[in-house]
Coordinates of C-alpha atoms and ligand atoms in Angstrom, one line a residue:
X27 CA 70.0 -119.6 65.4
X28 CA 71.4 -117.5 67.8
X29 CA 73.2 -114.0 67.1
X30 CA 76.2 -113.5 65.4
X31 CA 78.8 -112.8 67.9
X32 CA 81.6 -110.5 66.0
X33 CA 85.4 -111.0 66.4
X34 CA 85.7 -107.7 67.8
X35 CA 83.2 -104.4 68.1
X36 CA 84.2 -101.0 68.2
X37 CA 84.9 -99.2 71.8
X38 CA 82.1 -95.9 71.4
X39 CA 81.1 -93.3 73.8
X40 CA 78.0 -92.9 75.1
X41 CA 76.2 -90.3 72.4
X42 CA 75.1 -87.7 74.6
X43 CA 78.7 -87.4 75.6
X44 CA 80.0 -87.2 72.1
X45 CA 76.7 -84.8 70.5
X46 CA 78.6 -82.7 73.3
X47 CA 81.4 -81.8 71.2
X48 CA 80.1 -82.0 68.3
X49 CA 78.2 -79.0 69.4
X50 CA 81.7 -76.9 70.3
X51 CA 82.6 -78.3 66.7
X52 CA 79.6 -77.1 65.2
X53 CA 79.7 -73.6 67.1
X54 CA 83.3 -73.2 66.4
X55 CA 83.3 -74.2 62.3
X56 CA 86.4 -75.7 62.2
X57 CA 86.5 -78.8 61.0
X58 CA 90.4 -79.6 60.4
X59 CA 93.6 -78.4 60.6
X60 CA 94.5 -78.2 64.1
X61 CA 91.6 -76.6 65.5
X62 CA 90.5 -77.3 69.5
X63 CA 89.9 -81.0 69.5
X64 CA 93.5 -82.3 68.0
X65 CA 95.0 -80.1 70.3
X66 CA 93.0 -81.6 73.5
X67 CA 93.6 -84.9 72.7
X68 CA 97.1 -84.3 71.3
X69 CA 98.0 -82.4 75.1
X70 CA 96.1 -85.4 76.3
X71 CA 97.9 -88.2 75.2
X72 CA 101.1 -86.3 75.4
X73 CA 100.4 -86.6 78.7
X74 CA 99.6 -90.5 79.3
X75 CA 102.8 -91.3 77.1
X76 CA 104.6 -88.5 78.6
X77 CA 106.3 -87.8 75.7
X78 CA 105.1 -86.0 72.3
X79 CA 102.5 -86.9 70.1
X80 CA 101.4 -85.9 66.4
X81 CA 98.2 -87.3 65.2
X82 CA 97.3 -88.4 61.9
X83 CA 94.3 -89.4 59.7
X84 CA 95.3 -93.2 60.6
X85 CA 98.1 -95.5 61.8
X86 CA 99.6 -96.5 58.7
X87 CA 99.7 -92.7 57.3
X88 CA 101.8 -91.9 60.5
X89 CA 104.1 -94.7 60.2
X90 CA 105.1 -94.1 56.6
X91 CA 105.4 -90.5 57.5
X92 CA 107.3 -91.4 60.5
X93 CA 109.5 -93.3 58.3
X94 CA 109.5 -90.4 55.5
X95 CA 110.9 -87.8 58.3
X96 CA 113.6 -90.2 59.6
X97 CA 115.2 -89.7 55.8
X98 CA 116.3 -93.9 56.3
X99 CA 118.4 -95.3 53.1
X100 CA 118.9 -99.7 52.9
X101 CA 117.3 -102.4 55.0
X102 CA 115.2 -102.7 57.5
X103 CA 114.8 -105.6 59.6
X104 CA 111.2 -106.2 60.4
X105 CA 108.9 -108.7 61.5
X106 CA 106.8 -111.2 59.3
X107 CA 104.2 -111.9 61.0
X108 CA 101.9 -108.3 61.4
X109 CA 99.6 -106.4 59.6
X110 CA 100.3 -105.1 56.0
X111 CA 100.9 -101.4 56.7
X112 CA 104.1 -102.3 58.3
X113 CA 105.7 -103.9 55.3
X114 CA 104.1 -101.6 53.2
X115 CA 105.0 -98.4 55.1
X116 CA 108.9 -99.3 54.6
X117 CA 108.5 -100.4 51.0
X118 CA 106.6 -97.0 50.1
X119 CA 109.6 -95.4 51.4
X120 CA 112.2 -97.0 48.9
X121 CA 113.7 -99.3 51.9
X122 CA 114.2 -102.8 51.4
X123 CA 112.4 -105.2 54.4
X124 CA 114.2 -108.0 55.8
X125 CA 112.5 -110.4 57.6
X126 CA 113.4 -111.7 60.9
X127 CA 111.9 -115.0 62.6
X128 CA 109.3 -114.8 65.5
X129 CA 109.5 -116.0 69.1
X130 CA 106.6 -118.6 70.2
X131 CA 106.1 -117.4 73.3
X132 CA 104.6 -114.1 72.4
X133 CA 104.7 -113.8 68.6
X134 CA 107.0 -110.7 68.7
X135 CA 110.4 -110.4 66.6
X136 CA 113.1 -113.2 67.9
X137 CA 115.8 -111.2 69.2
X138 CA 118.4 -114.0 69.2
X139 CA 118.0 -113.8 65.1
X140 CA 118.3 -110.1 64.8
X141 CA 122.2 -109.9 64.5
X142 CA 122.7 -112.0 61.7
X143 CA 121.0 -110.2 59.7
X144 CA 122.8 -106.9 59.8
X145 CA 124.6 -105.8 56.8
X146 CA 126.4 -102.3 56.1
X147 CA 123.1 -101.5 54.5
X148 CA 120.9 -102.1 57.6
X149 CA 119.0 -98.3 59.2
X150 CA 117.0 -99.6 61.3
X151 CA 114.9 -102.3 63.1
X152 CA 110.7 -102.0 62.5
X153 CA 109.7 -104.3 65.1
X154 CA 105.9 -105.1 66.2
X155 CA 104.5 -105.4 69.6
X156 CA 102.0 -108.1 68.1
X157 CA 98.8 -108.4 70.2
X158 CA 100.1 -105.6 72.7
X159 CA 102.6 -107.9 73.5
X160 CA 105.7 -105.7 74.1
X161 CA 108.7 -106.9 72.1
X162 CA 112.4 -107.6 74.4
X163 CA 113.1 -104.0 73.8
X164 CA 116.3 -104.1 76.1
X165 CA 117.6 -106.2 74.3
X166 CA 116.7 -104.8 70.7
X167 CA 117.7 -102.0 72.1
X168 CA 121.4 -102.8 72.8
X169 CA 121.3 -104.2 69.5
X170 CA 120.3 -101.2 68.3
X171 CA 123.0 -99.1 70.0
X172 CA 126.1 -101.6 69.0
X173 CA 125.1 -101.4 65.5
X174 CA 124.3 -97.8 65.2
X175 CA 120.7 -98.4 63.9
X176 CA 117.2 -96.9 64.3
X177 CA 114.7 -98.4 66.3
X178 CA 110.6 -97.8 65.2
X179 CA 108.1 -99.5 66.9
X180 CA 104.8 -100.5 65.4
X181 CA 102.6 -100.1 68.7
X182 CA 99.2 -100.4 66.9
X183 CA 98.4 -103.0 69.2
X184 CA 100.0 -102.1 72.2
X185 CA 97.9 -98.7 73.3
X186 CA 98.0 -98.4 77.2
X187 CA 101.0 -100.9 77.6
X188 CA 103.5 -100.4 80.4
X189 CA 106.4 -101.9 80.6
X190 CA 108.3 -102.0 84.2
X191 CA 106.3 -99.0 84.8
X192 CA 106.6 -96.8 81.9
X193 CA 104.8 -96.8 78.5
X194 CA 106.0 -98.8 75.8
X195 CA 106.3 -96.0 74.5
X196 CA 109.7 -95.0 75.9
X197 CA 111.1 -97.6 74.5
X198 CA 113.1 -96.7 70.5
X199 CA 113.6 -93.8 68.7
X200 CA 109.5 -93.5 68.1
X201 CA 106.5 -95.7 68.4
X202 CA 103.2 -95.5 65.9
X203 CA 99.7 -96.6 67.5
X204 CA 96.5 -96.7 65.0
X205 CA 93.3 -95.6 66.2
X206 CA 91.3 -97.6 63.5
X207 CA 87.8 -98.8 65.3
X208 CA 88.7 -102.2 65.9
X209 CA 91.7 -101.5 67.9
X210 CA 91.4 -101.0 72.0
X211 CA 91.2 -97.3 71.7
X212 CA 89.9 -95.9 68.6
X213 CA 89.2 -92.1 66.8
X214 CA 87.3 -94.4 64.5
X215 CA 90.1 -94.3 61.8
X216 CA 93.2 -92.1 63.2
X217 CA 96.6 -93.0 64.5
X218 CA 100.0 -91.6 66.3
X219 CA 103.2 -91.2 66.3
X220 CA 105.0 -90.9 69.8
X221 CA 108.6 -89.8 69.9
X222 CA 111.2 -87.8 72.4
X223 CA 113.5 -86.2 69.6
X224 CA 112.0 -82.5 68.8
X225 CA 114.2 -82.7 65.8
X226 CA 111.5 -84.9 64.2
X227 CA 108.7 -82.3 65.3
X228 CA 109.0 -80.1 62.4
X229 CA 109.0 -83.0 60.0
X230 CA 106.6 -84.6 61.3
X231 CA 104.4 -81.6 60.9
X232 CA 105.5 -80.6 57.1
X233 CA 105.3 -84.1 55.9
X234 CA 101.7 -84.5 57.4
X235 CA 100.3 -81.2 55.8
X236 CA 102.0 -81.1 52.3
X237 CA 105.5 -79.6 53.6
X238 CA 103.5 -76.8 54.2
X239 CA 105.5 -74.3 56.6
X240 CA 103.0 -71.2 56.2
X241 CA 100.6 -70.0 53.4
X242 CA 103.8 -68.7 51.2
X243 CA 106.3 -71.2 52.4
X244 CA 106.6 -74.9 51.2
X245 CA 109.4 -76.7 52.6
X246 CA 109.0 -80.3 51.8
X247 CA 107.0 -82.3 49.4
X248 CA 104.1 -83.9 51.8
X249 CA 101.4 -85.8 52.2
X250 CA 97.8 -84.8 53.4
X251 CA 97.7 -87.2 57.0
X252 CA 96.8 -84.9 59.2
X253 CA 93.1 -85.8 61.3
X254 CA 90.3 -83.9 62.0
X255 CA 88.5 -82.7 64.6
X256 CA 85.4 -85.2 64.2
X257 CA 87.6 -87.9 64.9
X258 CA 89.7 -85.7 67.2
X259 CA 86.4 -85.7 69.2
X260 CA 86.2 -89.6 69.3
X261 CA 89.2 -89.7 70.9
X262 CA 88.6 -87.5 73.6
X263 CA 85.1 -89.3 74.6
X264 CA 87.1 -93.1 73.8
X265 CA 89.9 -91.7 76.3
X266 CA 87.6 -91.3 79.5
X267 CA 86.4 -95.0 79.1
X268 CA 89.0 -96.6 77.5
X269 CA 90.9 -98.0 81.1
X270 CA 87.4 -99.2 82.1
X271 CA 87.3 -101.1 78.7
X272 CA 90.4 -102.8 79.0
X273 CA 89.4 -103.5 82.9
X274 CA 86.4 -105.7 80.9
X275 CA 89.2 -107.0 78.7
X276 CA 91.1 -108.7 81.1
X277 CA 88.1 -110.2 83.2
X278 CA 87.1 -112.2 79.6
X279 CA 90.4 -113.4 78.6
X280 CA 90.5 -114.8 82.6
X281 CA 87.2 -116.3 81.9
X282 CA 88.2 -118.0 78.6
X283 CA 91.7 -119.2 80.0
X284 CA 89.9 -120.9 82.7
X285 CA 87.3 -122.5 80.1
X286 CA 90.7 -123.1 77.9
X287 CA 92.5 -124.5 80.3
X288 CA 90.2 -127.7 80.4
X289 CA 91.0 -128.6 76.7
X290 CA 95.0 -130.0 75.1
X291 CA 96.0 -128.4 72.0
X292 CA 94.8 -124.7 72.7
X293 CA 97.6 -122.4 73.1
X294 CA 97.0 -119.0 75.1
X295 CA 99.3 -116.3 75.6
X296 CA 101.3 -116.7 79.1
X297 CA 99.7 -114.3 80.9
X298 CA 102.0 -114.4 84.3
X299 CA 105.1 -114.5 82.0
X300 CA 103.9 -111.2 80.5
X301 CA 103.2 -109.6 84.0
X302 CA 106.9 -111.8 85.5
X303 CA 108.4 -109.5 82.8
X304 CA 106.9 -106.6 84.3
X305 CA 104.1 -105.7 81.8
X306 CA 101.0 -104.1 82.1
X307 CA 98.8 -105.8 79.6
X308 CA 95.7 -104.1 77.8
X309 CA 94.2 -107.3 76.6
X310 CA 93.8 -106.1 73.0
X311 CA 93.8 -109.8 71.0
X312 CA 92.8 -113.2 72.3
X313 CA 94.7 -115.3 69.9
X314 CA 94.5 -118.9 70.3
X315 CA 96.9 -121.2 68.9
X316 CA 96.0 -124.5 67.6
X317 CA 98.4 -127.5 68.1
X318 CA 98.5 -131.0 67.1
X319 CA 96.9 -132.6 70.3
X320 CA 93.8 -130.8 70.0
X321 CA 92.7 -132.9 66.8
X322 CA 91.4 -130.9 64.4
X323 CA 93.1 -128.0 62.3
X324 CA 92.7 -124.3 62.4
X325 CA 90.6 -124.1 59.9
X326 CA 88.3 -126.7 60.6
X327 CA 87.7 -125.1 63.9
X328 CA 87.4 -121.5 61.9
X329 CA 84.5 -122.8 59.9
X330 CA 82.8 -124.9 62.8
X331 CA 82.4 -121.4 64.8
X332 CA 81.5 -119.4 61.9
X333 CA 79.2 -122.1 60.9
X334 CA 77.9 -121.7 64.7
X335 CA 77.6 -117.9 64.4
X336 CA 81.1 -117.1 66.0
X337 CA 83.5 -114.9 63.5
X338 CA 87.2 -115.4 64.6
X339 CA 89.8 -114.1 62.6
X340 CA 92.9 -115.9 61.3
X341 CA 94.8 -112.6 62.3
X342 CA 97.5 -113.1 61.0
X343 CA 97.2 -115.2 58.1
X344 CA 98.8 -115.1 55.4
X345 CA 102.0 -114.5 56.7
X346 CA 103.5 -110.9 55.0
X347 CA 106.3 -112.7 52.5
X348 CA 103.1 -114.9 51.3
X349 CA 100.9 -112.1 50.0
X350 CA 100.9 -112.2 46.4
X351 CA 102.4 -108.8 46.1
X352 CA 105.7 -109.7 47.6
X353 CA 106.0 -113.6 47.1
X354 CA 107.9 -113.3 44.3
X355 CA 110.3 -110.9 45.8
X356 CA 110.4 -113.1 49.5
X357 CA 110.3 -116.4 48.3
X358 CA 113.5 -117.6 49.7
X359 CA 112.6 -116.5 53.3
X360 CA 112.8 -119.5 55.5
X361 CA 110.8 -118.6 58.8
X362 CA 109.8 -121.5 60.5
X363 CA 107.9 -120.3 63.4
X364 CA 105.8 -117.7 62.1
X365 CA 104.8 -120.2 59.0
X366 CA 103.9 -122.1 61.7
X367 CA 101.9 -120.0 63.7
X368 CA 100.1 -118.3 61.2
X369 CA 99.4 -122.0 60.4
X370 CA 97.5 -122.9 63.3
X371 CA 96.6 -119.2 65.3
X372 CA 93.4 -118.1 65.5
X373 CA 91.6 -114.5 67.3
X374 CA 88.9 -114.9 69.0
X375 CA 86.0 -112.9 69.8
X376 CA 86.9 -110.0 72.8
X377 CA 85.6 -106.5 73.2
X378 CA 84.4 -104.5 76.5
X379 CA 81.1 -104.8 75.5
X380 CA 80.8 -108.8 75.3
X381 CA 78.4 -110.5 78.1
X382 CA 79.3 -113.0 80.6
X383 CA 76.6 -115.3 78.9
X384 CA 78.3 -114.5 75.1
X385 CA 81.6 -115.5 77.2
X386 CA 80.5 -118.7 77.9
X387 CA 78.6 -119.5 75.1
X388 CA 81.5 -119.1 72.5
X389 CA 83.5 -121.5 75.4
X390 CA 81.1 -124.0 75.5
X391 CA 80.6 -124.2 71.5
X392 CA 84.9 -124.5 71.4
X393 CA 84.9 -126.6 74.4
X394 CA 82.3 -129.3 72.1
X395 CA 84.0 -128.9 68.8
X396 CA 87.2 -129.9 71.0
X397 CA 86.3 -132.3 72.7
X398 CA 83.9 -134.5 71.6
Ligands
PLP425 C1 95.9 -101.6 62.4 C2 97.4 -101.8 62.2 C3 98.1 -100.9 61.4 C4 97.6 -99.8 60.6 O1 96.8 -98.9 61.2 P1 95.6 -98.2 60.5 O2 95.1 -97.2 61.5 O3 94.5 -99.2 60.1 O4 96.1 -97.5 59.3 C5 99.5 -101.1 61.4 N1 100.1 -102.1 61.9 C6 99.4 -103.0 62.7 C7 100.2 -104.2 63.3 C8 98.0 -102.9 62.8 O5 97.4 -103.9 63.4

């Protein structure tokens, strides 16, 4: 049999490049707390986002610290269909998710169903930019202003998106990314939180470091999320390759629309919609979306590629109001479209460092199970 081929593998710098700051680490002996390599990539990224950034040991620890600092109180509407930490993050903090519907074009939050959910005990809006896929935020964020609510992105997909020209990033009151090693840039567990308002700064700070204002002060009762300079250090190498990585990116998910494109019943995103609507794409997912003409189900195509040494990932599946944790809780939570698509979606393999020949390999194997 031939080798496994992995849903995704981890964007790393060449070693010699990163033994080179591991050396300034190891001359410098400071191995946390704000020493030279968070603030590098912190002035760093403040820079690509233009706006400011706070790291943190990983994605979800800066979004529930995120949430923490804003001091919300009620509901916040969210998304179903995302990765636990989001749900989590606001029900850590006391607040009470609601669960808006999905769009099938993109996966993202349905903004037509937003309004109807707002009661006098709504704070804000938690929204996802599922695969990178930026959600309508003009519209979410008119919403947002009518209503007088918050507006918190989870980014963790959507590093390097643009949106008509800026980064997604400019877009609500703050965005979170994760760094964790599968995503498309990584510190190999780390994350972000990206933000105009330098009233948050100081809580941000505190509540990542114990509240801790200086060695005899304690102002707030906080967590320990801050990251350290190891990982600090993988973000500065993952930085200077990562646009060349998501350059790679794109030219497979051309390759497997073309080689998709031959076969009813897959669904891919809509690429030229994406870039219609003025979107610079980073190409972080390739989710695939079963539908009734193609003949078999999901899962059935799940097992025939694992069973042909191709992992995809049913990413996401379960949808969040299913997990056993919160069914009881969500059970009357009619959501149509993302029951549907977390029915029939699939991720397939797609990472920089995939061949042309594992390409079109893992094509041809879906292109038989398809269509014969
Ligand atoms: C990865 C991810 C997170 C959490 O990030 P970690 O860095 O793993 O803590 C949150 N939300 C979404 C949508 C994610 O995919």
């Amino acid at each position: 049999m031939q080798k496994k081929i992995n849903v995704t593998s981890p964007l790393m710098p060449r070693l010699e490049r990163y033994e080179e700051l591991l050396e300034k680490i190891w001359d410098s002996k400071w191995l946390t707390n704000d020493g030279a390599m968070c603030k590098e990539l912190k002035n760093k990224l403040e820079e690509k986002f233009d706006d400011k950034v706070e790291l943190f040991v990983n994605g979800h620890m800066a979004l529930d610290t995120l949430i923490k600092t804003m001091d919300l109180r009620g509901e916040v509407i969210t998304t179903p269909y995302t990765f636990a930490s989001t749900t989590h993050a606001i029900v850590m903090n006391g607040l009470k998710p609601v669960f808006c519907d999905i769009n099938e074009n993109d996966y993202t939050i349905d903004v037509e169903k937003i309004e109807a959910l707002i009661t006098e005990n709504t704070c804000a809006i938690l929204p996802v930019h599922v695969y990178g896929c930026p959600c309508d935020v003009d519209r979410i964020e008119e919403i947002a202003r009518k209503h007088n609510l918050k507006v918190i992105y989870d980014a963790a997909h959507a590093f390097g998106v643009k949106k008509d020209g800026k980064s997604i990033t400019a877009y609500g009151d703050a965005s979170m990314f994760s760094f964790h090693a599968t995503k498309v840039f990584n510190t190999v567990e780390g994350g972000a939180v990206v933000y105009s308002d330098e009233k948050l700064t100081n809580g941000l700070r505190y509540n990542r470091n114990f509240g801790i204002e200086n060695a005899e002060s304690i102002v707030a009762v906080g967590y320990n999320a801050k990251m350290n300079e190891l990982c600090a250090a993988m973000g500065i190498c993952n930085l200077e390759i990562v646009d060349d990585a998501i350059k790679r990116r794109k030219e497979i998910v051309y390759k497997y629309c073309e080689c998709f494109s031959e076969i009813r019943g897959i669904k891919m995103l809509d690429y030229e919609r994406l870039e219609k609507r003025g979107v610079e794409y980073n190409f972080s997912y390739m989710p695939i979306e079963v539908t009734d003409e193609l003949g078999i189900s999901r899962n059935e195509l799940f097992e025939q590629l694992k069973e042909q040494g191709i992992i995809a990932r049913k990413y996401f599946y379960p949808l969040i109001v299913d997990y056993e944790c919160y069914r009881e809780e969500f059970k009357n939570y009619d959501l149509p479209i993302a029951k549907r698509v977390a029915e029939n979606i699939l991720t397939i393999p797609l990472y920089a460092t995939l061949t042309n020949e594992e390409v079109e390999r893992i094509c041809n194997i879906i292109k038989k199970i398809c269509v014969d």
